[in-house]
XYZ file of C-alpha atoms in Angstrom:
595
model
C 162.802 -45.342 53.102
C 163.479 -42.886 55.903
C 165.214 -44.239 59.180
C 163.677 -42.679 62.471
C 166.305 -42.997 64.964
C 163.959 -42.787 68.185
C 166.625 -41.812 71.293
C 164.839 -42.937 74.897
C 166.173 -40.352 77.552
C 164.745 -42.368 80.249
C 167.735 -44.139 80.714
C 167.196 -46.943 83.557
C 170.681 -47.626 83.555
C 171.992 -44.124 83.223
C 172.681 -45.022 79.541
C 170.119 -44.290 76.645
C 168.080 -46.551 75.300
C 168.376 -46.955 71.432
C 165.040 -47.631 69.313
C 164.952 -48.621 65.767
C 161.929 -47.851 64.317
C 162.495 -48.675 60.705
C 160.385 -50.095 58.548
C 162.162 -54.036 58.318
C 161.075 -53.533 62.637
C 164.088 -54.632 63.748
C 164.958 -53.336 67.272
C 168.109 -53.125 69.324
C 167.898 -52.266 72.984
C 170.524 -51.553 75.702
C 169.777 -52.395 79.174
C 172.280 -52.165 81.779
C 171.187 -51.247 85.400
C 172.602 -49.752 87.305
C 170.265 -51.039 90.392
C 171.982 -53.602 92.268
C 170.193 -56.446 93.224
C 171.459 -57.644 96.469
C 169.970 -56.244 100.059
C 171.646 -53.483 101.874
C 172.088 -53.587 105.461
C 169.392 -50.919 105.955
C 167.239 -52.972 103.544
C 168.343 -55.825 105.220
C 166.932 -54.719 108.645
C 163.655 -53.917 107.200
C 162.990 -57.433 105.316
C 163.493 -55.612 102.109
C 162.834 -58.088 99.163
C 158.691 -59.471 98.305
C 158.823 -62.650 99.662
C 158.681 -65.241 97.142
C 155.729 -66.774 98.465
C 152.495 -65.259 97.222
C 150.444 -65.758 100.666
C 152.870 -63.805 102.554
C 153.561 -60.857 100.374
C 152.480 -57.453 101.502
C 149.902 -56.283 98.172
C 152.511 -53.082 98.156
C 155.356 -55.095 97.078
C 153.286 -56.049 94.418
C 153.067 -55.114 90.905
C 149.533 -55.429 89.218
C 148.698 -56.367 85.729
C 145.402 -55.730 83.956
C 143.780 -57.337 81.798
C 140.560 -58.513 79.847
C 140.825 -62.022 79.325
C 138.612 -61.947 75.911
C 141.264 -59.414 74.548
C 144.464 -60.870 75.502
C 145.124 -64.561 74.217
C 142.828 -66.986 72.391
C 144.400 -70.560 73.095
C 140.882 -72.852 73.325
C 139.289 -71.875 69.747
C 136.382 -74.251 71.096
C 135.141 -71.766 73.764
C 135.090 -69.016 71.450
C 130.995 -69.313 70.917
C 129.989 -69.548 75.039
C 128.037 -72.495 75.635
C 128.109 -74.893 73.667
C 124.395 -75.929 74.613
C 123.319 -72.785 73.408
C 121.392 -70.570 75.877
C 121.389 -67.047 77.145
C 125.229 -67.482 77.783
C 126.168 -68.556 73.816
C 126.811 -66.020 70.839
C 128.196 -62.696 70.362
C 131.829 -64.015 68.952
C 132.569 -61.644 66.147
C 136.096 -60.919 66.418
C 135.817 -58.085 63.734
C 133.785 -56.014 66.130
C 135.209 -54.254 68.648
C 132.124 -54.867 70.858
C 131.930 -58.856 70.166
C 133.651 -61.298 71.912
C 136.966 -61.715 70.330
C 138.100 -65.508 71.831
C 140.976 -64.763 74.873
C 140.466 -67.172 77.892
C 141.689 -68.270 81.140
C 144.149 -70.851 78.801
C 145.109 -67.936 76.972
C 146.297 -66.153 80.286
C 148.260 -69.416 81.669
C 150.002 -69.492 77.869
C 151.628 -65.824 79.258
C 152.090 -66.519 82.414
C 155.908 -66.242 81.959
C 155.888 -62.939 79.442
C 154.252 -61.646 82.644
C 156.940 -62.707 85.091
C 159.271 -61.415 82.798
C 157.896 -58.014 83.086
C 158.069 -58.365 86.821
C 154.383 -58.394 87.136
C 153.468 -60.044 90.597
C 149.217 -60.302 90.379
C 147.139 -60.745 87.631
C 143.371 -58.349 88.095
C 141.173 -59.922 85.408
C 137.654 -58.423 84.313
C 134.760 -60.176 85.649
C 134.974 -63.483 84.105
C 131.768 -65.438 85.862
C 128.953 -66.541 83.710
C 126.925 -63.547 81.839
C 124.163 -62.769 79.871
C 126.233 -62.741 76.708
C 123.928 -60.398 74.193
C 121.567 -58.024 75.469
C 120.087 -54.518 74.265
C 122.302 -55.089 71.246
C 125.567 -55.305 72.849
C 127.884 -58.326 73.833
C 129.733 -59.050 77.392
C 133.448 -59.612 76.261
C 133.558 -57.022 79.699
C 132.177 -59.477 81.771
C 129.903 -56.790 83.632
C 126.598 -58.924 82.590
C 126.599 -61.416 85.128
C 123.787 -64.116 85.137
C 125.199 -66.918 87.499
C 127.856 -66.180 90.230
C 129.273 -69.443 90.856
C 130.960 -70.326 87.353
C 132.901 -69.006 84.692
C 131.511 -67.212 81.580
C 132.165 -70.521 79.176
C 133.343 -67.859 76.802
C 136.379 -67.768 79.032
C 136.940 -71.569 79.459
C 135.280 -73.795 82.844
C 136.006 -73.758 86.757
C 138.469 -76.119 86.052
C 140.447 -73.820 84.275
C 140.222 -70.589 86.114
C 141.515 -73.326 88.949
C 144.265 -74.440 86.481
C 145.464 -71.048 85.797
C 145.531 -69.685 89.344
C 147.423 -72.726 90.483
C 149.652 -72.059 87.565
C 150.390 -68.621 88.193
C 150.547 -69.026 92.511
C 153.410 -71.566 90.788
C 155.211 -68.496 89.638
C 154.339 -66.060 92.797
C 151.572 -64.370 90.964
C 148.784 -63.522 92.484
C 144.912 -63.630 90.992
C 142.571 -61.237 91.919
C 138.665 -61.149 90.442
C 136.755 -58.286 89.634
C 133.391 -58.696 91.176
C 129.741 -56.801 91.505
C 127.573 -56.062 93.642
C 125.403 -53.564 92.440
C 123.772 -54.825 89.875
C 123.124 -58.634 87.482
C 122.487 -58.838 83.806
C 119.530 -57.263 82.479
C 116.558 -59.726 82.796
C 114.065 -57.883 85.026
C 111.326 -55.998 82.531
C 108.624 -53.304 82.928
C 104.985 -53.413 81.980
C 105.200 -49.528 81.608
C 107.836 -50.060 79.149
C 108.429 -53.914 78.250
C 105.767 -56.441 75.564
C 105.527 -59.737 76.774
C 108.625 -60.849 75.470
C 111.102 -58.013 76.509
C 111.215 -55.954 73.591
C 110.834 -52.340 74.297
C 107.594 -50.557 73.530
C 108.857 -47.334 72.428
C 112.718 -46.412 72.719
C 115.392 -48.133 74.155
C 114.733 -46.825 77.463
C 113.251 -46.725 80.627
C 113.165 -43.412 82.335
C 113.870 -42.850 86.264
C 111.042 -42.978 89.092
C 112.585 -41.672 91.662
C 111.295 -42.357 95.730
C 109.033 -39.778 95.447
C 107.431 -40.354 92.313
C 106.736 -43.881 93.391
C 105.397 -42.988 96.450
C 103.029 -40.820 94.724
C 101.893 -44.446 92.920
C 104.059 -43.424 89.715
C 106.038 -46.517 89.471
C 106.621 -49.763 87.562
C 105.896 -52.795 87.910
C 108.283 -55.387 87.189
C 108.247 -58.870 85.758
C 110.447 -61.307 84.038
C 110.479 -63.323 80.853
C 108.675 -66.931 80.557
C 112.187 -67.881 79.371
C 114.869 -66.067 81.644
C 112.696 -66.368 85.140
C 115.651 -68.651 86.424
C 118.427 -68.101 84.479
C 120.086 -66.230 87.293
C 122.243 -68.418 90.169
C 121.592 -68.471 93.317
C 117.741 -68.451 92.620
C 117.238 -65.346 95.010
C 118.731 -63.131 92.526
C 115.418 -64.568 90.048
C 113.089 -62.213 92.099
C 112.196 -58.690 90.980
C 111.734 -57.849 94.971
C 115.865 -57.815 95.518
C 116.024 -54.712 93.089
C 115.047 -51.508 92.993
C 113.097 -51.179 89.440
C 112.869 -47.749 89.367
C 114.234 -47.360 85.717
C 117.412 -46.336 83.994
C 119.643 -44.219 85.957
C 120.633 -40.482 84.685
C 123.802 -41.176 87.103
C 122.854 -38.088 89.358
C 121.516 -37.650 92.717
C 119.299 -40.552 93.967
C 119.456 -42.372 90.617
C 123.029 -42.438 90.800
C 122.337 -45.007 93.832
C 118.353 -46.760 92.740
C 119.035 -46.362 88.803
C 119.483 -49.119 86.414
C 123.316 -49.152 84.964
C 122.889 -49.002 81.439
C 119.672 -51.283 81.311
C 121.518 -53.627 83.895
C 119.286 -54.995 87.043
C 119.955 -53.087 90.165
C 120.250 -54.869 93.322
C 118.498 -53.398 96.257
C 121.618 -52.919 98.479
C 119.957 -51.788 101.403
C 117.975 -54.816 101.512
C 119.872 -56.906 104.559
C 118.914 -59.998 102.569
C 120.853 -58.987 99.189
C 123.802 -57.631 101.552
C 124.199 -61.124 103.463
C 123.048 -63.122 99.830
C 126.515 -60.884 98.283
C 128.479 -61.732 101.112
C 127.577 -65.345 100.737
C 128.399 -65.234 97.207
C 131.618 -64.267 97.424
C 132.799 -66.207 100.363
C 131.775 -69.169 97.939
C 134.026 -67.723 95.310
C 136.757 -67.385 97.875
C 136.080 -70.864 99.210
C 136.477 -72.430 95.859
C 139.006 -70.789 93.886
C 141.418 -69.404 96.223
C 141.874 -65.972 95.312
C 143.873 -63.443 96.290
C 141.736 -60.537 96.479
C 138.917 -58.604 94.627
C 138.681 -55.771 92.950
C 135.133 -54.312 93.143
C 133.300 -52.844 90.292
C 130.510 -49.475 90.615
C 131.460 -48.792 94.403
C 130.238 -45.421 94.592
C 126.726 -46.240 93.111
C 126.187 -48.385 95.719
C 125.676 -47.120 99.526
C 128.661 -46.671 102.168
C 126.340 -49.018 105.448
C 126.593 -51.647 102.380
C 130.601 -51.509 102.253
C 130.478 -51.299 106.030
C 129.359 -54.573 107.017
C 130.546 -56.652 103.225
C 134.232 -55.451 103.037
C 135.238 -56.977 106.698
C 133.263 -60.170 106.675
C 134.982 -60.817 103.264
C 138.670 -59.990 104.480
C 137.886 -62.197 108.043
C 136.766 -64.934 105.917
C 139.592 -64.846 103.550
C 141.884 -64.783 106.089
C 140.403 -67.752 107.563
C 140.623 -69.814 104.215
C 144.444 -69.210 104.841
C 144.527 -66.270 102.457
C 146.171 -63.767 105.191
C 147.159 -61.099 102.627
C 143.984 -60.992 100.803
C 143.391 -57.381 99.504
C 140.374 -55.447 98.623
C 140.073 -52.314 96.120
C 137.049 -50.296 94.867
C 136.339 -48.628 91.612
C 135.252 -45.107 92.358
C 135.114 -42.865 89.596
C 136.259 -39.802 90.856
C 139.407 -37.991 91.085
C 138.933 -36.218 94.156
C 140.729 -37.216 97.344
C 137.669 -36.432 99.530
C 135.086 -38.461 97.826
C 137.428 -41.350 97.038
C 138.720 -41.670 100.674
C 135.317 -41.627 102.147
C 134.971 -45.701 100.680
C 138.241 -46.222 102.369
C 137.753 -44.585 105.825
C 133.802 -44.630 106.549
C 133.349 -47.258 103.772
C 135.849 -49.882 105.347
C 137.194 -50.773 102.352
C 141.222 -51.493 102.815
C 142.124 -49.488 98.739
C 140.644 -47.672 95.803
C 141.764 -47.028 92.301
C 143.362 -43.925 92.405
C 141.548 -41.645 89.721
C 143.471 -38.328 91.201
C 146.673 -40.039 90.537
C 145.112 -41.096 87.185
C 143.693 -37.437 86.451
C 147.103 -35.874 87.591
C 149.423 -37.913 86.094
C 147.802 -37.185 82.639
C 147.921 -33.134 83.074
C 151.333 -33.087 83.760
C 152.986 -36.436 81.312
C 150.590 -35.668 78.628
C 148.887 -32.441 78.483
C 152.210 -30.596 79.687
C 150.462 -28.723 82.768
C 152.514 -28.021 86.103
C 153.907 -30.379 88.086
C 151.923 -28.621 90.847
C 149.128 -30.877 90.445
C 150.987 -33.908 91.570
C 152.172 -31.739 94.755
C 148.327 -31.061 95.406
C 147.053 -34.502 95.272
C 149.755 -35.944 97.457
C 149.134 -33.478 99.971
C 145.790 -34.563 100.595
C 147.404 -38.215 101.474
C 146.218 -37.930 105.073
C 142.288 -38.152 103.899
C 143.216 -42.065 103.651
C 144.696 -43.051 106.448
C 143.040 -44.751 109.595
C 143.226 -48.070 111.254
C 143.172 -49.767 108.119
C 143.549 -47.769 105.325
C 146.085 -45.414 103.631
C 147.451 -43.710 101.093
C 150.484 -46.025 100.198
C 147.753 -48.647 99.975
C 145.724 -47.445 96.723
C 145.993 -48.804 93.378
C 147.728 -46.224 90.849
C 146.884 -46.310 87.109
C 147.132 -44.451 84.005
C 144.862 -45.219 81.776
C 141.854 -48.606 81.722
C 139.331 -50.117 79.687
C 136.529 -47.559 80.489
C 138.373 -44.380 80.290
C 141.028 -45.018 77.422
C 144.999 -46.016 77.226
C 148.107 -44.130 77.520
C 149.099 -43.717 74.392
C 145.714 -42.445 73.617
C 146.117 -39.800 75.970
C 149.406 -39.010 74.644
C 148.386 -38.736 71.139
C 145.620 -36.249 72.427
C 147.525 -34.016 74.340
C 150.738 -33.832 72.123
C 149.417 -34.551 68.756
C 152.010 -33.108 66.704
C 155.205 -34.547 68.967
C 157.555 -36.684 67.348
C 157.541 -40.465 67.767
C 160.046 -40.463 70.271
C 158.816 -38.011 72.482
C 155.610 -39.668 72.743
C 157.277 -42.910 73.833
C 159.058 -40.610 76.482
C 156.021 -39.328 78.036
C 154.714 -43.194 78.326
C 158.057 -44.392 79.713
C 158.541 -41.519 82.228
C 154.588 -41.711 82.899
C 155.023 -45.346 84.238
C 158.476 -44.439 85.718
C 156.457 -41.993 88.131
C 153.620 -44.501 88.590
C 156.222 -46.702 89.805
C 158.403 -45.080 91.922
C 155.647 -42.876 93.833
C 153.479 -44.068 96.369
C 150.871 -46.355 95.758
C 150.716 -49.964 94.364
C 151.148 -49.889 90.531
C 148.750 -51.039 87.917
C 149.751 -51.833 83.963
C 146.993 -51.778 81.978
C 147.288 -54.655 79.632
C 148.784 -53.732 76.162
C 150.230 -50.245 76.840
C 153.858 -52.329 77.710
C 153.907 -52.440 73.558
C 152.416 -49.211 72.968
C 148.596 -50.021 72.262
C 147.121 -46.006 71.545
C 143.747 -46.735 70.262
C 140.713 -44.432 69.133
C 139.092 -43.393 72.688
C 137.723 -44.719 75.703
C 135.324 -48.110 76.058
C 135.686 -50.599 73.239
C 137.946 -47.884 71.765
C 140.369 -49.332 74.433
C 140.171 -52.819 74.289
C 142.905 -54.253 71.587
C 143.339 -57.709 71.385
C 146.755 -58.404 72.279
C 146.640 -61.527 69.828
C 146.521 -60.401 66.353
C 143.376 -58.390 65.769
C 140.523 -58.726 63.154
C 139.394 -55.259 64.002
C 140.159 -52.892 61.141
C 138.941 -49.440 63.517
C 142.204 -50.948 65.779
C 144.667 -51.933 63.622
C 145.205 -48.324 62.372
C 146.110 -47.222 65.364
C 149.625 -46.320 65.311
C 151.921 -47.898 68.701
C 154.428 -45.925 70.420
C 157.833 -47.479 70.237
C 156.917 -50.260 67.428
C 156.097 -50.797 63.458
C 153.586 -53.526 64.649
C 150.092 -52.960 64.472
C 147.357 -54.639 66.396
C 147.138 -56.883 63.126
C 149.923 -58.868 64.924
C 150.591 -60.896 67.425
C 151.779 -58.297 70.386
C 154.260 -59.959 73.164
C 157.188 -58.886 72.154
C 159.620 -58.857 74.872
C 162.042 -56.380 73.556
C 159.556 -53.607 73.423
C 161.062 -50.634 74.605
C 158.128 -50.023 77.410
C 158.108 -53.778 78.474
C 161.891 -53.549 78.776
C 161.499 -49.872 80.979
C 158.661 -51.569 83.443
C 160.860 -54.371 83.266
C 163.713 -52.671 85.049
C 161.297 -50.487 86.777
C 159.861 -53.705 88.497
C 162.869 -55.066 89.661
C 164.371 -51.148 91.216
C 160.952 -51.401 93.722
C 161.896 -55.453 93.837
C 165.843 -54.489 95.421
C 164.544 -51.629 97.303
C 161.890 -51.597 100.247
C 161.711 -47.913 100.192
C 160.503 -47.697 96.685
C 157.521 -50.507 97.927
C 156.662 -48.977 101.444
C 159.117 -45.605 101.890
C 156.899 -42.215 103.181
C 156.205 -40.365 100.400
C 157.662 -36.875 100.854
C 157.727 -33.621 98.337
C 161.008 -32.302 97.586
C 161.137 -29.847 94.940
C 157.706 -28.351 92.885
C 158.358 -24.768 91.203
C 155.431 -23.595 89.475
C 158.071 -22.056 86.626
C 159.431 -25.364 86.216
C 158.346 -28.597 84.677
C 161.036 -29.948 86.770
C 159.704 -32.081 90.163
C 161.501 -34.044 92.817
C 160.340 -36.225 95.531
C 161.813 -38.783 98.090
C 160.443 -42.214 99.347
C 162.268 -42.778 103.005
C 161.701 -45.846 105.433
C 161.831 -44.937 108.737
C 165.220 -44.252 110.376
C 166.524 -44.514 106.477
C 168.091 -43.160 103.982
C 165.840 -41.473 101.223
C 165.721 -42.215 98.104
C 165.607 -38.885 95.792
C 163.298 -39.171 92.427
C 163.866 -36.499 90.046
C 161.843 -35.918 87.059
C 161.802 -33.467 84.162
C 158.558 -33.500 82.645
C 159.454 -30.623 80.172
C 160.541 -30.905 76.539
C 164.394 -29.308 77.137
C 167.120 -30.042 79.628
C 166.716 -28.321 82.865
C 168.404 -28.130 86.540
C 166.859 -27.673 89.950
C 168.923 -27.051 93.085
C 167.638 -28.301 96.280
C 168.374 -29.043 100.083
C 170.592 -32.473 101.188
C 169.460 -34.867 103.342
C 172.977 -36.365 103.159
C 176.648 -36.034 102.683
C 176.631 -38.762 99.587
C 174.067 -40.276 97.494
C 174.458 -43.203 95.008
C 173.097 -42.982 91.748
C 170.417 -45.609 90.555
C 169.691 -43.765 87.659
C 171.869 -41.494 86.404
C 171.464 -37.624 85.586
C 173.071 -36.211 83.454
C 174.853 -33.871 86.145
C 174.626 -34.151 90.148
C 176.929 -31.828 91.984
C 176.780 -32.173 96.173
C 178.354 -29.311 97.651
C 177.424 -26.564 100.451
C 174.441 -29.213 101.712
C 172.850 -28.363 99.017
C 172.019 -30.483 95.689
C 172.527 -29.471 92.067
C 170.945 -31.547 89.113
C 170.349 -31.585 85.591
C 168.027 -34.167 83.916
C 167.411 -34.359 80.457
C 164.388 -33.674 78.589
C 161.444 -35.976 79.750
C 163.619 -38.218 81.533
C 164.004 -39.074 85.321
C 167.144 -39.778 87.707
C 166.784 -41.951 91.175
C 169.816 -41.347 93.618
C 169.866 -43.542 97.135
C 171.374 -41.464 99.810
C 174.058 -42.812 101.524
């Protein structure tokens, strides 16, 4: 057998990183930081360190975590079916699909809580996990995006009582919980004449196309009805009426329909309707009221009007904060990478964070697909877009890869096909290293910490974490590992699990790495070669230098100081004549601390 000797430049410790990738899977790892863990006066003067207690961290000293509970760990085989009872929330467990329900569950979660800690993760964001519709139009809701009743778990997932058990469990630990809720839209139940029999099944194809405003108010609309056996399957019994949506037929996610259109079949709430805003408020100051929360995440934001977010994004922070949640945070799923449209939910829109697809979209060109560095310098510059009275940029929630649009590793495997296995465990390491030392709040999508890759985007990116019955996944080759997803994946000496690891504790000893300005230092559009400083103010920066490029390569740029301490270590860093000399290796990083 050959021996692959994989050598990770993206020493955390200024040392490398040694991975075994040999067929018997033994691994041997290194890890000595360099990062010191006690509070420097400067820190020290700004309250550096999280505070251990979850209520009264700031979300930006967090570090996020997420994951789909039906994917992750199985540890109540009972629940595996839904409701026992049977009923429009039982079936759809076939856990050698990749669309069925696979068996993970709130249980399964607490079982992990401490791999998690480990890792340094500080909040948990889960996929929608309330009661759904659990087969419709031939698919299954292991997403959770099917909801039927909004005051109880999917029993897929386990009962109230042990969502409770596992939030109490983690808030133990200092982890936060935060849901992933909807607005815009509730399982598919409503039906057209135009297009519907009796009993739901489609007349013709799968589909129902668009009426848009004009075309009804010409008299060329539907007319919707429900079921004999689903007219109150949906809780709170308002959400039973056809008159709370807008029935105007699948959307072609343009223009109007973008906004009126049925998601994929699913029932779309009429929004501007002042009783379905105050009925979604009401909802989810229940939700709040009962399970103690930390924050949400929101699903579909942009397909659902800005005078919506206006008014339901502040009364749910006030009444948070007056359940004695004072941190609670709030972030939106847009799904666009540009800075203008994205910041328009966050200034006009009132919501406090978004997902930050830019970061997402710019992160990939230059970590995966090799393109200039230049792109990160654009998208930061256009940091100012965010900010007002309670909103900005160090607020949003940066990613690399999710369950819609694909992993990491995926990404990787796409843009550098033909790279060896080494370098494309490099370009996830020094992907996350960026993620985590730039501005923003950090977001690990569950299962890229051991490598998942995957086939694509959508179901494509949804490994189980527990070993997998999915034979379209368990080809997929990991970086850094000679596991599949035919085994049971928490292994805690993973080499990515290790880097977040230390990665997670650097922004844990230093406040500027959690709340420093974001400043651009060095971008050369001849050089793959990047540096940027996070600096409190009145503080010392802290200097991040990254070499995105395939060979070793220097940069010279200006001092901000007369010394600087080395967190992670280049391979040379000369200080002389105020100005700054450095060599990094080949897709590797070094983090210096002025003094």
């Amino acid at each position: 057998m050959i021996l692959l000797r994989a050598l990770l430049l993206i020493s955390l410790s200024g040392v490398i990183l040694g991975c075994d990738t040999a067929q018997n899977q033994e691994k041997q790892h290194t890890v000595q930081s360099t990062s010191t863990s006690t509070v420097t006066d400067a820190d020290a003067a700004n309250n550096t360190l999280p505070n251990d207690n979850y209520l009264l961290r700031d979300v930006r000293d967090d570090v996020f975590y997420f994951v789909m509970p039906d994917r992750f760990n199985n540890a109540d085989l009972s629940n595996d079916r839904g409701d026992k009872n049977g009923g429009i929330s039982a079936g759809g467990f076939d856990a050698t699909s990749n669309r069925g329900f696979h068996g993970g569950d709130m249980k399964g979660i607490e079982q992990k809580l401490e791999y998690l800690q480990d890792m340094g993760i500080t909040a948990i964001w889960m996929t929608p996990i309330l009661r759904n519709k659990a087969v419709q139009r031939d698919g299954v809701a292991h997403h959770g995006y099917w909801i039927v009743d909004f005051t109880e778990i999917d029993p897929h997932f386990g009962s109230n009582d042990d969502l409770k058990s596992l939030i109490a469990a983690a808030h133990k630990k200092g982890i936060k919980v935060f849901f992933d809720i909807i607005t815009n839209h509730t399982a598919d139940v409503v039906k057209y004449e135009e297009c519907h029999h009796a009993n739901g099944d489609f007349k013709g194809d799968n589909h129902c196309v668009y009426k848009s405003i004009e075309q009804q108010a010409k008299g060329d609309d539907y007319t919707p009805f429900v079921t004999l056996n689903e007219q109150t399957v949906k809780v709170p019994a308002w959400l039973n009426d056809p008159q709370y949506y807008h029935n105007q037929g699948d959307t072609t996610f343009e223009g109007e329909s973008s906004l009126n259109g049925d998601f994929n079949g699913l029932d779309d709430l009429d929004t501007e309707n002042p009783k379905v805003l105050q009925g979604m408020i009401e909802i989810y100051k229940n939700l709040i009221k009962e399970f103690k929360p930390d924050g949400f995440r929101i699903d579909t934001v942009r397909h659902v009007r800005l005078p919506f977010w206006q008014t339901f994004s502040p009364s749910i922070m006030t009444y948070a904060q007056e359940q004695g949640i004072p941190n609670f945070h709030i972030f939106g799923e847009v799904y666009d990478p540009d800075p203008a449209q994205l910041s328009r939910f966050t200034t006009e829109g009132k919501l406090p964070s978004v997902l930050d697809f830019g970061f997402q979209q710019a992160a990939a060109d230059v970590f995966y697909r090799k393109q200039s560095p230049l792109a990160i310098k654009a998208l930061f510059a256009q940091d100012d877009l965010y900010t007002d009275e309670d909103s900005q940029a160090d607020l949003l929630m940066t990613f690399l890869g999710n369950h819609d649009m694909g992993r990491t590793g995926y990404f990787i495997e796409q843009g550098v096909p033909n790279a060896s296995n080494a370098e494309k465990l490099n370009r996830s390491i020094l992907s996350h290293a960026f993620m985590y030392l730039s501005r923003g709040i950090p977001v690990v999508y569950y299962g890229d910490e051991q490598g998942f890759t995957g086939d694509g985007n959508d179901v494509n990116a949804r490994q189980d974490m527990f070993a997998s019955l999915v034979v379209s996944d368990n080809d997929n080759p990991l970086l850094g590992s000679n596991a599949s997803t035919a085994d049971d994946n928490f292994d805690s000496t993973h080499p990515i699990y290790l880097a977040l690891k230390e990665l997670a504790q650097l922004r844990h000893d230093h406040h500027a790495l959690r709340r420093g300005q974001y400043k651009s230092r060095y971008f050369n559009e001849d050089s793959m070669m990047f540096a940027f400083a996070r600096t409190l103010p009145q503080g010392k920066e802290y200097l991040a230098v990254f070499n995105a490029g395939t060979e070793a390569a220097s940069m010279t740029l200006p001092a901000q100081s007369k010394d600087y301490e080395g967190l992670v270590e280049a391979t040379e860093f000369n200080l002389s004549d105020e100005q700054i000399t450095v060599t990094v290796p080949a897709l590797s990083f070094a983090l210096y601390q002025a003094k």
